Coordinates of C-alpha atoms and ligand atoms in Angstrom, one line a residue:
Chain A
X271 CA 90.3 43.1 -43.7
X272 CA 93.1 43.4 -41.6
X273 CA 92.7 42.4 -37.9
X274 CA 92.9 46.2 -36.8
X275 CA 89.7 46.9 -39.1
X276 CA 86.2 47.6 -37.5
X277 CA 83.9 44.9 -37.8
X278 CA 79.9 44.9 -38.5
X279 CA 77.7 44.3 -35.5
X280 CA 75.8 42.1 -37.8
X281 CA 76.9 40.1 -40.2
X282 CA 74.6 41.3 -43.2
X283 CA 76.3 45.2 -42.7
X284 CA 79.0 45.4 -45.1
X285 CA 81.6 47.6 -44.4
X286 CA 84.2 46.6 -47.2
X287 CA 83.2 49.9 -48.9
X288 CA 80.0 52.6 -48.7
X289 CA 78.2 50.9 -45.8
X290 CA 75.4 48.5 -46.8
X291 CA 73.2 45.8 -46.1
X292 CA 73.5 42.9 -48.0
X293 CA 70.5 40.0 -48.0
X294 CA 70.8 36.3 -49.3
X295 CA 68.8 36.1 -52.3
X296 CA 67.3 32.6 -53.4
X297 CA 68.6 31.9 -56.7
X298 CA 65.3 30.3 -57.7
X299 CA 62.5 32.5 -56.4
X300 CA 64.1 35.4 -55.3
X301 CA 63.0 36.1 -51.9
X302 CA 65.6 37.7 -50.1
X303 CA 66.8 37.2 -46.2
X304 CA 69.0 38.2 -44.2
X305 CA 71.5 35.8 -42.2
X306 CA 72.6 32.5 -42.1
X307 CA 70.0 30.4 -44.5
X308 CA 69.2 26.8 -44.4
X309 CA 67.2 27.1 -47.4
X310 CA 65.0 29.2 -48.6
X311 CA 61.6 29.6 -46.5
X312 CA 59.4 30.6 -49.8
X313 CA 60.5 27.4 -52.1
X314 CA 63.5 25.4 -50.1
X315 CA 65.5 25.8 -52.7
X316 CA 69.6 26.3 -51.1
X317 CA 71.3 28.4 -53.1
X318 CA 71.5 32.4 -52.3
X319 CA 73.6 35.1 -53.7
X320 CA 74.4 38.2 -51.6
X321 CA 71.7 41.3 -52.9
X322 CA 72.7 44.6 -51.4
X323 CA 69.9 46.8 -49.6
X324 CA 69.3 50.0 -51.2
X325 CA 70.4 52.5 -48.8
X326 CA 67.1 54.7 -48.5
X327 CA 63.6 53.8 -47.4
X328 CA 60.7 54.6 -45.9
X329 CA 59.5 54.3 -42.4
X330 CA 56.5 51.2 -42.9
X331 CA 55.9 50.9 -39.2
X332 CA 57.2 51.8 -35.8
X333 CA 57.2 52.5 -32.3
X334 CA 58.8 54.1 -29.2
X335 CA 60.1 51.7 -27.0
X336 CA 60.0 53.3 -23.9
X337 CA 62.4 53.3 -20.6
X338 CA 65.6 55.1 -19.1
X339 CA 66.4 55.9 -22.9
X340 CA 63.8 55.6 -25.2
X341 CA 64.6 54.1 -28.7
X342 CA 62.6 54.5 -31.8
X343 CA 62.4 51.0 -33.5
X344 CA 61.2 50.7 -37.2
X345 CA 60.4 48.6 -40.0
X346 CA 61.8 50.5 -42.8
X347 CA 60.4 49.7 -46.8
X348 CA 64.1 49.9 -48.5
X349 CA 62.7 49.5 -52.5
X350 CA 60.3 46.6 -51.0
X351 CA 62.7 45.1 -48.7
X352 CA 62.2 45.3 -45.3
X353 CA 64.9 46.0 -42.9
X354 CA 64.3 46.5 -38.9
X355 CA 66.1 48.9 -37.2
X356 CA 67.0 51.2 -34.6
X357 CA 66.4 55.0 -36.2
X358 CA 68.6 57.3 -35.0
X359 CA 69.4 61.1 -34.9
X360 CA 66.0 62.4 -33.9
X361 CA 64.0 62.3 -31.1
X362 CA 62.4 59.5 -30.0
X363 CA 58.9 60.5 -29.6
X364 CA 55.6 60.7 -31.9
X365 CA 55.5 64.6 -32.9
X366 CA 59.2 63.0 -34.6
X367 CA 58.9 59.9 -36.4
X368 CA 55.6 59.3 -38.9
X369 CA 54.6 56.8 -41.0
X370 CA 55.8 57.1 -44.4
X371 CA 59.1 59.3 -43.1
X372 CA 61.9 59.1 -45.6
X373 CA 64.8 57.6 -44.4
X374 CA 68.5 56.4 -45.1
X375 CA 71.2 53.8 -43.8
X376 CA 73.3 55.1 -41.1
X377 CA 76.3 53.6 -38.8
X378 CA 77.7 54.4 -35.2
X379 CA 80.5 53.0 -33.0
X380 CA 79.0 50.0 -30.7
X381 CA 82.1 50.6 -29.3
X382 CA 84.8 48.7 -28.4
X383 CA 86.4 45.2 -27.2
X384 CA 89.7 44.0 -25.1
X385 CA 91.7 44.2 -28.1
X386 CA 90.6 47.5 -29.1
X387 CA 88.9 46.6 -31.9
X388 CA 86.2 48.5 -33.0
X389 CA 82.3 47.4 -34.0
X390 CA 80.2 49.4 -36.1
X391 CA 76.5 48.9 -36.1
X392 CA 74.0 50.1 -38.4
X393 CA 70.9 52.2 -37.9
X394 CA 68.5 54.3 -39.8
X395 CA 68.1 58.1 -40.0
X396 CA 65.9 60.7 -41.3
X397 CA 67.0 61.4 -44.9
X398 CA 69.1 64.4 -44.7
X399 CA 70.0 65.1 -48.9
X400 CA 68.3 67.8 -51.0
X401 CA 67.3 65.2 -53.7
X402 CA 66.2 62.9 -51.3
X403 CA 64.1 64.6 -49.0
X404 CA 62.2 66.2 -52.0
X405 CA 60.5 62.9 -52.6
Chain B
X287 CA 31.2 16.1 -44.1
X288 CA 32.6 14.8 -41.1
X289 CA 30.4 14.1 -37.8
X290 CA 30.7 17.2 -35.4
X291 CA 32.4 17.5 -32.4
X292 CA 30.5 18.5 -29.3
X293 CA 31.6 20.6 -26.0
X294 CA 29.9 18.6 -23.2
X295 CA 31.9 20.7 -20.1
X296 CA 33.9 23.6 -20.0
X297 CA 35.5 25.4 -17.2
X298 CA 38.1 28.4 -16.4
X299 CA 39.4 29.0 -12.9
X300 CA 39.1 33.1 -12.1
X301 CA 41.8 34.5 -14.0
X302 CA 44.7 36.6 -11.9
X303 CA 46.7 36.4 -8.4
X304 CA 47.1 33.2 -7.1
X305 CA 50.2 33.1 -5.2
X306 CA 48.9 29.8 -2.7
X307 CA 48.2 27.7 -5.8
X308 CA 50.7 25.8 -7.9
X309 CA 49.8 25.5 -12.2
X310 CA 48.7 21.8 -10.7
X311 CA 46.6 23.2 -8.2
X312 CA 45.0 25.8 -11.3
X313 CA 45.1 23.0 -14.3
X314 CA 43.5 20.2 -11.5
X315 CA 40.9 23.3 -10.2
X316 CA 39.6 23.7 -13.7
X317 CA 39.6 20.1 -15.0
X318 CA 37.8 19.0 -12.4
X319 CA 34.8 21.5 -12.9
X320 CA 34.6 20.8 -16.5
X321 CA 34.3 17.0 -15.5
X322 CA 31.6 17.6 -13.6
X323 CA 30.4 20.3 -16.0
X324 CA 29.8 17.3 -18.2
X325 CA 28.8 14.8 -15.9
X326 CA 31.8 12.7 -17.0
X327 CA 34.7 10.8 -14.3
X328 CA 38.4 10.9 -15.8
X329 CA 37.6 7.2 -16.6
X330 CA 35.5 8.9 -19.1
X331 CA 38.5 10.5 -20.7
X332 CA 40.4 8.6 -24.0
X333 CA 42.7 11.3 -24.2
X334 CA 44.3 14.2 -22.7
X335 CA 45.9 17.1 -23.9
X336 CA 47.7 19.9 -21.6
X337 CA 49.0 23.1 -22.9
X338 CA 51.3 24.9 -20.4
X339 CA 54.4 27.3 -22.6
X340 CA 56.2 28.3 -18.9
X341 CA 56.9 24.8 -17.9
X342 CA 56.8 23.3 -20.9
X343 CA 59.1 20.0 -20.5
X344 CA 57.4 19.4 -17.2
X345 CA 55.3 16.6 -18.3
X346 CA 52.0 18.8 -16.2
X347 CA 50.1 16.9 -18.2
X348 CA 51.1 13.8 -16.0
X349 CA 52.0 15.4 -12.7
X350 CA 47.7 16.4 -13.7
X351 CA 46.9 13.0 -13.7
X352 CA 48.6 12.0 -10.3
X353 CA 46.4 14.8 -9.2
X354 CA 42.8 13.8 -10.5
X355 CA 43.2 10.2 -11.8
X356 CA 45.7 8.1 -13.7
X357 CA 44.0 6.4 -16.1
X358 CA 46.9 5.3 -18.2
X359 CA 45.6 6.7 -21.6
X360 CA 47.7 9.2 -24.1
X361 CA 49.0 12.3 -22.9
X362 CA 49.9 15.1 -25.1
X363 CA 52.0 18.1 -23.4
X364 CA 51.5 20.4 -26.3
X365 CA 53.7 24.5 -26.3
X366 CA 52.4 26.9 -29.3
X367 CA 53.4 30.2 -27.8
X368 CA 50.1 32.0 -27.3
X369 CA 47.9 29.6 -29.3
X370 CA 49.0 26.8 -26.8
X371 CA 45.8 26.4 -25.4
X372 CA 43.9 26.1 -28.4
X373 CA 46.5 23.8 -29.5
X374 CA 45.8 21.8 -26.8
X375 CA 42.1 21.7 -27.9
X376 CA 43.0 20.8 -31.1
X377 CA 45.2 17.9 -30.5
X378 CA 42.3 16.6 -28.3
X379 CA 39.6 17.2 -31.6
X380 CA 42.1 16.0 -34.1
X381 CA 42.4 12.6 -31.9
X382 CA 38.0 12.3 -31.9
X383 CA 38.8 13.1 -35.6
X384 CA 40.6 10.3 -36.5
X385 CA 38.5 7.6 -34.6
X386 CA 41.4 7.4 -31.7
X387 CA 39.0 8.3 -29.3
X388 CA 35.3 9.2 -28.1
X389 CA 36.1 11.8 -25.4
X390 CA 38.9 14.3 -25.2
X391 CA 39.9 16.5 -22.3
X392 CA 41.8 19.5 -23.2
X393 CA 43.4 22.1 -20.4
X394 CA 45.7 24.7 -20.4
X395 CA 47.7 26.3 -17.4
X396 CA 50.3 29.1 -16.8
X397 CA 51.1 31.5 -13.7
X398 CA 52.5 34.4 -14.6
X399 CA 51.8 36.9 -12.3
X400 CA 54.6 39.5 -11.1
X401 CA 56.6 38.1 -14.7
X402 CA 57.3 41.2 -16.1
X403 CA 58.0 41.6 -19.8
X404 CA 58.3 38.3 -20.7
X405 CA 61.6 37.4 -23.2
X406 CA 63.9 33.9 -23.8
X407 CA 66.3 32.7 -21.8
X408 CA 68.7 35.2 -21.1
X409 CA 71.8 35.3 -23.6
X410 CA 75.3 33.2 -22.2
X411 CA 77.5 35.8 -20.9
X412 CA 79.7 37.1 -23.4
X413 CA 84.0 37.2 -23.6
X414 CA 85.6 40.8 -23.5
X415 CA 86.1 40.4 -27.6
X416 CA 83.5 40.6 -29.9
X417 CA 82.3 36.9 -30.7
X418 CA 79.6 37.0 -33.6
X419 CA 76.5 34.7 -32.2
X420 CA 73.4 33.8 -33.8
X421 CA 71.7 33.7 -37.3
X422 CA 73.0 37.1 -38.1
X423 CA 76.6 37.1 -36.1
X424 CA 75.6 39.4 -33.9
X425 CA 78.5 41.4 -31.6
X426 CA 76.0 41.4 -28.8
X427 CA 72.7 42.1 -28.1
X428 CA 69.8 43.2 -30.9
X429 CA 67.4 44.9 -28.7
X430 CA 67.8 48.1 -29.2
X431 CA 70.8 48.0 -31.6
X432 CA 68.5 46.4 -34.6
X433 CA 64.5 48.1 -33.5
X434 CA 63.0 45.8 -31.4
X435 CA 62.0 42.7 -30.0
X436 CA 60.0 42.9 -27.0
X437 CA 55.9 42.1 -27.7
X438 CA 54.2 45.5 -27.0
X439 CA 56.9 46.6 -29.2
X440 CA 56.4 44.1 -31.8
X441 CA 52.6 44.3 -31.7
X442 CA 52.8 48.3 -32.1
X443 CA 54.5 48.2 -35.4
X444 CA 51.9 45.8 -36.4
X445 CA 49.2 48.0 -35.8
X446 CA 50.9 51.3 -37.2
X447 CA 52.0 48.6 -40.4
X448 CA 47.8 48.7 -40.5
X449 CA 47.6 52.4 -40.4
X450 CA 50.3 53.0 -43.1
X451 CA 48.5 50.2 -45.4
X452 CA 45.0 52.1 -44.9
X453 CA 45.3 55.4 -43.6
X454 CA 44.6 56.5 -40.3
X455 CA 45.3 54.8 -37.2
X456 CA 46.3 56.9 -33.9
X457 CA 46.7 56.8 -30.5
X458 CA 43.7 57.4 -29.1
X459 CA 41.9 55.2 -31.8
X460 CA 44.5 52.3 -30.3
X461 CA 43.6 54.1 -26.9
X462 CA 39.6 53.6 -27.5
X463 CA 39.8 50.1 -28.1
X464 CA 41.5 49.4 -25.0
X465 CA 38.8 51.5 -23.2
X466 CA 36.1 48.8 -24.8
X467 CA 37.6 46.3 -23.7
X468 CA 38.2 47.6 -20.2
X469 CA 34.3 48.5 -19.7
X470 CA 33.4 45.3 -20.8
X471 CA 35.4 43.5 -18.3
X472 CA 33.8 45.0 -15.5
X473 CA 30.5 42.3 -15.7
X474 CA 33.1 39.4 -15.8
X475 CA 33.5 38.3 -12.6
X476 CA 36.5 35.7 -14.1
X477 CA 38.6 38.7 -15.5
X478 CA 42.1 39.6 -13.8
X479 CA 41.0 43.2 -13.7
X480 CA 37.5 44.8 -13.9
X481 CA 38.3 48.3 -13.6
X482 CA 36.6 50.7 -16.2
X483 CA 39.1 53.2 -17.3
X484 CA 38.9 56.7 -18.8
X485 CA 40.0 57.3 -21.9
X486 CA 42.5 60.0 -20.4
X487 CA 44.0 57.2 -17.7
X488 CA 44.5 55.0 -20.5
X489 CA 46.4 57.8 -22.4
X490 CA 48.2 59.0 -19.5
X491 CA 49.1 55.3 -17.7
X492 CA 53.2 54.5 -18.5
X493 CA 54.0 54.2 -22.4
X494 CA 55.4 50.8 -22.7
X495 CA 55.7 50.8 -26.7
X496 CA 54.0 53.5 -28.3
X497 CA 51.1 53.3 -29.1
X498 CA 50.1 50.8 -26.4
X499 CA 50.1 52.2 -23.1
X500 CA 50.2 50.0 -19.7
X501 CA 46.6 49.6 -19.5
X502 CA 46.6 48.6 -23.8
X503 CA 49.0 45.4 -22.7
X504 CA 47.4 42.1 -21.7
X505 CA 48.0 41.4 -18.1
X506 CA 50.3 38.8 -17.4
X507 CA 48.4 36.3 -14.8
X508 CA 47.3 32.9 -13.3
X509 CA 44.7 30.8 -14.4
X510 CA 43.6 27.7 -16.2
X511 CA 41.2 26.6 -18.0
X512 CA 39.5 23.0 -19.3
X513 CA 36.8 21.5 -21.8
X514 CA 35.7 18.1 -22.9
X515 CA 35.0 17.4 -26.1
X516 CA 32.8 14.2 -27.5
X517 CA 32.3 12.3 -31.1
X518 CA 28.9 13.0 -32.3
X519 CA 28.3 8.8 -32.0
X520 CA 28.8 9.0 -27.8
X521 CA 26.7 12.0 -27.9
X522 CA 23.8 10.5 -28.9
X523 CA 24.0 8.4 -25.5
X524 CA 24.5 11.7 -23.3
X525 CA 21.6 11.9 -21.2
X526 CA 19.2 14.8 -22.3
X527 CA 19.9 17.0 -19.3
X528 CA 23.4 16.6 -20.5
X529 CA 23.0 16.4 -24.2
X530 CA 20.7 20.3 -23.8
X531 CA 23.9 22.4 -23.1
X532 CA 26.2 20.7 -25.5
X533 CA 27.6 23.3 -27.9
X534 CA 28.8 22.2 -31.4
X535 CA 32.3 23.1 -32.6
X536 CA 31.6 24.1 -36.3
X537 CA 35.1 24.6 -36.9
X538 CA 38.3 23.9 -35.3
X539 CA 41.5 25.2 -37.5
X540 CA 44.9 25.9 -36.3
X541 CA 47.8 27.0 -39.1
X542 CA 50.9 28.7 -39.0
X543 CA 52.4 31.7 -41.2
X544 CA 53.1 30.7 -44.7
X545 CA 56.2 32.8 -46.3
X546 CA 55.4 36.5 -47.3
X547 CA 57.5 38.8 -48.2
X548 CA 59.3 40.6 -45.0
X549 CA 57.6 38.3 -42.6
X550 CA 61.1 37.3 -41.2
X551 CA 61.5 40.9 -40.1
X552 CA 58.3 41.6 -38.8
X553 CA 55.9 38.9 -38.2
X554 CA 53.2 38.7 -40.4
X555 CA 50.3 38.0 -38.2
X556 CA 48.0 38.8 -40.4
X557 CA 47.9 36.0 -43.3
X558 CA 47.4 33.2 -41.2
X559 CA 45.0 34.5 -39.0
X560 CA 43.1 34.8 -42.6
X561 CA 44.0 31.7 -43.7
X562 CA 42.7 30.3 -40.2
X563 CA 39.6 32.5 -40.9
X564 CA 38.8 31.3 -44.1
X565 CA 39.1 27.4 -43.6
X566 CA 37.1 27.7 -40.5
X567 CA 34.4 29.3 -42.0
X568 CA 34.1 27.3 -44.9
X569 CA 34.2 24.2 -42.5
X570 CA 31.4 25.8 -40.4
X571 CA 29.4 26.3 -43.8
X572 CA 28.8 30.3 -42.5
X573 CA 30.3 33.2 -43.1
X574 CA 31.2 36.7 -40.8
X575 CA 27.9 37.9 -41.0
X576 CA 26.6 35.0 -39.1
X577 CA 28.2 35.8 -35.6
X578 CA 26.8 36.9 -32.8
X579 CA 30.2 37.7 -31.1
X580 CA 33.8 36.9 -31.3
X581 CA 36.7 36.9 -28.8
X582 CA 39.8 37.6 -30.6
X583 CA 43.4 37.7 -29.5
X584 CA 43.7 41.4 -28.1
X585 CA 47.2 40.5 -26.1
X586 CA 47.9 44.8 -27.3
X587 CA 44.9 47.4 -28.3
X588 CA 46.9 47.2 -31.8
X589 CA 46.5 43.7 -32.5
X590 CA 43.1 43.6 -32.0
X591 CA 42.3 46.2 -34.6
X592 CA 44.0 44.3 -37.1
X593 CA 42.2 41.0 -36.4
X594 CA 38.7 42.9 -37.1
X595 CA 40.5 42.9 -40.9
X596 CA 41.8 39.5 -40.5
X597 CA 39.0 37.6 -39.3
X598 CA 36.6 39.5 -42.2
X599 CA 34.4 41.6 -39.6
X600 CA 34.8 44.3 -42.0
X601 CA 35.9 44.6 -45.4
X602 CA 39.3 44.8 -46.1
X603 CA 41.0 47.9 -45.0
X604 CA 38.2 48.9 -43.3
X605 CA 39.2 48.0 -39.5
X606 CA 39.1 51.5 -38.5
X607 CA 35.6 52.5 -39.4
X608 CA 34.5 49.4 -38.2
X609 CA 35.8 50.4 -34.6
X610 CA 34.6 53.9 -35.1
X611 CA 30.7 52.7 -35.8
X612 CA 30.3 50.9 -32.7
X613 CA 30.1 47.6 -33.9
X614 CA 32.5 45.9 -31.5
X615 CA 31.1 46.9 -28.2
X616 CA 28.9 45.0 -26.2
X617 CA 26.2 46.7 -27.7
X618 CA 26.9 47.1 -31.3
X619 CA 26.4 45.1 -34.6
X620 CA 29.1 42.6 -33.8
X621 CA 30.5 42.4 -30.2
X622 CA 34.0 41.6 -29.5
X623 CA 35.6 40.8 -26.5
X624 CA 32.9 41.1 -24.3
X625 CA 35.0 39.1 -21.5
X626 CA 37.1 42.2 -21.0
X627 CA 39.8 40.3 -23.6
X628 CA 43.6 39.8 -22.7
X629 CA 44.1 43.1 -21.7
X630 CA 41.7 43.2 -18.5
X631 CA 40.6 39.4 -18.3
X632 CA 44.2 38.6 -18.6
X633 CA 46.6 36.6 -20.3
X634 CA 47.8 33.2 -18.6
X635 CA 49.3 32.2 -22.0
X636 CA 48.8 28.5 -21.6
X637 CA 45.1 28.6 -20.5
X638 CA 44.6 31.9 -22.8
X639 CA 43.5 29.6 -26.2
X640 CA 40.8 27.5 -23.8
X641 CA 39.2 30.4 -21.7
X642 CA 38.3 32.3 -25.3
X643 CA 36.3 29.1 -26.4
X644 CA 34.7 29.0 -22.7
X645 CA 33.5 32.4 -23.1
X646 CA 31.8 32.0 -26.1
X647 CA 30.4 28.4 -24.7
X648 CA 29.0 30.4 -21.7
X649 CA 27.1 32.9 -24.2
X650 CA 26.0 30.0 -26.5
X651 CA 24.6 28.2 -23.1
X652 CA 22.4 31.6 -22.1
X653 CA 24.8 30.7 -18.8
X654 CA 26.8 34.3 -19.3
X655 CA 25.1 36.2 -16.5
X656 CA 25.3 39.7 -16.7
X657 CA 27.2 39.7 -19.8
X658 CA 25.2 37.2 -21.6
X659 CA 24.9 38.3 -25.3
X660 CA 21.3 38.2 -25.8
X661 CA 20.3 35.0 -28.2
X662 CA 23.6 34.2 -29.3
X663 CA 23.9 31.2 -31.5
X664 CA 27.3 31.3 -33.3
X665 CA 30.2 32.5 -32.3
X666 CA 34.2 32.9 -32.9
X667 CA 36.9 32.4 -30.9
X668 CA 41.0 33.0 -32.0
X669 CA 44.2 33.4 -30.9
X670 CA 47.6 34.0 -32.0
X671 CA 50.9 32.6 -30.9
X672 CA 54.0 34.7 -32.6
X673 CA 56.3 32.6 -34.2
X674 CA 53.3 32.0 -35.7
X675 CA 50.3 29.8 -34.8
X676 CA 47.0 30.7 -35.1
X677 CA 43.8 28.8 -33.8
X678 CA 40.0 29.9 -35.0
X679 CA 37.1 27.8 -33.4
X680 CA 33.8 28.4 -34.2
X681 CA 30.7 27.4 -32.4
X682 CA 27.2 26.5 -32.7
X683 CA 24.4 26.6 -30.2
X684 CA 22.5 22.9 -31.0
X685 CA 20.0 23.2 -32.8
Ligands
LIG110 ZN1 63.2 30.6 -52.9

């Protein structure tokens, strides 16, 4: 990464290739989290390795948070790891998002700072692919 | 078994506006009724224990003595998030418990009125280049960049998680509940609001966080609230007059949420509210189909359809149909909330743990008035905190 690069809004988005999210994995029980760790919260144990997200899901939960520009917020079931996020590219009301509403890992410009260096965010939106969509 | 605890005197100011009176003013208010409630004088009092999550290194639990009697015994200034109040409570039973005292005061206080949404402190102002912050090095803020973190919004996925575990949940189920709740609070002359709404006005009020509409969110208000508790021993000196309205406290259980899978993403409410559940009702020696009424934590119409699951009113996954047979009104199977809840009594967080065990004292006393529940005997009180911490307290009319 070069000082010119964008950089993830969050530091479990990896951008060093296909975007993804990347948890911290305890080595002993396998529970997976995302951030900084401690240790882990299901057997203390300390040691993680990084475990990438798979990029699709489904939509577990969500709701409409409402006000000048409403913003769908979800808790999306990526292969039985759940991510929350911001879902993005549709609109944000209840006749648009449903339970159970495939879904895949997006990113968008969270703009920029003083040096001109841009972040990148990450978000989820509905699943767009023939194969995918014909779950 | 251990000896019970008894409530001897239990009090809540009305819950709402009170913009002449200071949390002091409210915590003294409501203490001071339950003392006499209970025929006791704070030289009475072994120990005290003050819940208040606004002002919480305040020490209110001594600026409440210097009000109404410093007596130089422990103090315990107790914060739990919304299970504050029965934390309070708790502390003050767990100190009976262990033989550190006879008779325990616990209150709880918060004003909160014209608050708003409430959040954390707000976030240090940030440099004109990105600066990663936090657990997860964030740029800059996560509300609305990662979902959400505000409480209606928080408490809405939690309902809809119900839905897509069992089926069907909807707004106007979500919408119903709140409508329950609403008529019920209109024969509690305690309750922040007692206005019966339409199931259309709840519907059409402002969308905070789909599902939960204005009307579906507990009001944020004043009010305090206070109970003494006693060993079994000093009870048996109580003079009879006294000793006749003593309610029992079958149970008194307070956990937090033990690791489950996602929980750190969205809080899992639900497995220690049935752990709380469970221990309390094998402590109390009864089971679910033993109560006469509950008063759960209903701080959004979607939470409280998940506690019906939670605290076994119904069998598991079968919240919905419980709502849908009537059970939970103030004439059905199983009444719940029949002080109008958090979402018209109101929701003074600090005294919010407290006022849920007075209402179901009141009931177990025949002393409910208008919304007396008809020969109640046992009842259930919880509340939540997110973070988590959840209290269950159940109680017995003496036998
Ligand atoms: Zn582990």
């Amino acid at each position: 990464m070069t000082d010119t690069d964008p950089i993830p809004y969050v530091d479990y988005l990896d951008l060093s290739g296909e975007p993804q999210l990347v948890t911290q994995a305890c080595t002993q029980c396998g529970a997976q989290f995302f951030g900084r760790r401690n240790a882990c919260a299901a057997c203390s144990a300390t040691t993680f390795v990084e475990k990438p997200v798979q990029r699709t899901g489904h939509i577990s939960s969500f709701t409409i948070v409402s006000g000048k520009t409403p913003y769908v917020s979800a808790i999306v079931d990526c292969a039985g790891v759940s991510v929350r996020a911001t879902v993005i590219n549709v609109e944000a009301d209840a006749d648009h998002v449903h339970l159970a509403m495939p879904v895949q890992l997006t990113t968008y410009s969270a703009g920029h700072d003083a040096d001109g260096r841009e972040a990148i965010g990450y978000a989820f939106e509905p699943q767009t692919t023939a194969e995918e969509t014909s779950i | 078994m251990s000896d019970p605890i008894w409530i001897i005197g239990s009090n809540m100011t009305k819950f709402g506006k009170h913009p002449e009176l200071d949390i002091i003013d409210l915590a003294a208010e409501a203490s001071l009724a339950a003392l006499a409630d209970s025929s006791m004088a704070m030289t009475d009092i072994d120990v005290l224990a003050v819940g208040n999550l606004m002002n919480a290194s305040a020490s209110v639990g001594q600026q409440l003595q210097k009000q109404i009697g410093q007596t130089g015994i422990p103090v315990f200034n107790v914060a739990n998030a919304c299970a504050t109040g029965a934390t309070a409570l708790r502390v003050a039973i767990m100190a009976i418990q262990a033989g550190q005292a006879e008779v325990g005061m616990a209150v709880g206080v918060e004003k909160l009125s014209g608050m708003g949404l409430l959040s954390g402190p707000p976030e240090a102002p940030r440099g004109d280049t990105w600066e990663p912050r936090g657990r997860v090095g964030a740029l800059g803020p996560t509300e609305g960049h990662i979902g959400t973190d505000i409480m209606p919004g928080v408490f809405a996925q939690i309902g809809m998680e119900y839905g897509h575990t069992y089926g069907e949940v909807s707004f106007d189920l979500f919408a119903r509940i709140s409508e329950k709740n609403h008529a019920h609070s209109t024969l509690n002359p305690l309750a922040a609001y007692q206005k019966r709404f339409t199931l259309d006005e709840i519907k059409n009020d402002v969308m905070i966080a789909y599902p939960n509409t204005r009307p579906m969110c507990s009001g944020n208000c004043d009010g305090a609230a206070a109970m003494i508790v006693m060993s079994d021993e000093r009870k048996q000196s109580l003079p009879s007059e006294v000793a006749r309205r003593a309610v029992k406290i079958a149970a008194s259980v307070l956990t937090s949420d033990p690791y489950t899978p996602g929980c750190q993403v969205l809080p899992d409410i639900n497995t220690l509210t049935r752990n709380a559940a469970n221990q309390a009702y094998e402590a109390a020696g009864i089971g679910p189909e033993d109560l006469d009424l509950v008063e759960l934590h209903d701080c959004f119409a979607t939470a409280e359809l998940v506690h019906y699951d939670n605290l076994m009113l119904c069998e598991p996954g079968e919240a919905v149909s419980f709502f849908e047979s009537g059970a939970p009104w103030r004439d059905g199977a199983l009444p719940v909330n029949v002080s109008g809840g958090l979402q018209s009594k109101g929701h003074p967080i600090g005294a919010t743990g407290i006022a849920n065990i007075h209402e179901i004292v009141c009931h177990l006393r025949g002393e409910a008035g208008d919304r007396q529940i008809e020969g109640a005997r046992v009842g259930l009180a919880h509340v939540i905190g997110l973070g988590s911490a959840c209290g269950v307290h159940i109680l017995q009319q003496a036998s």
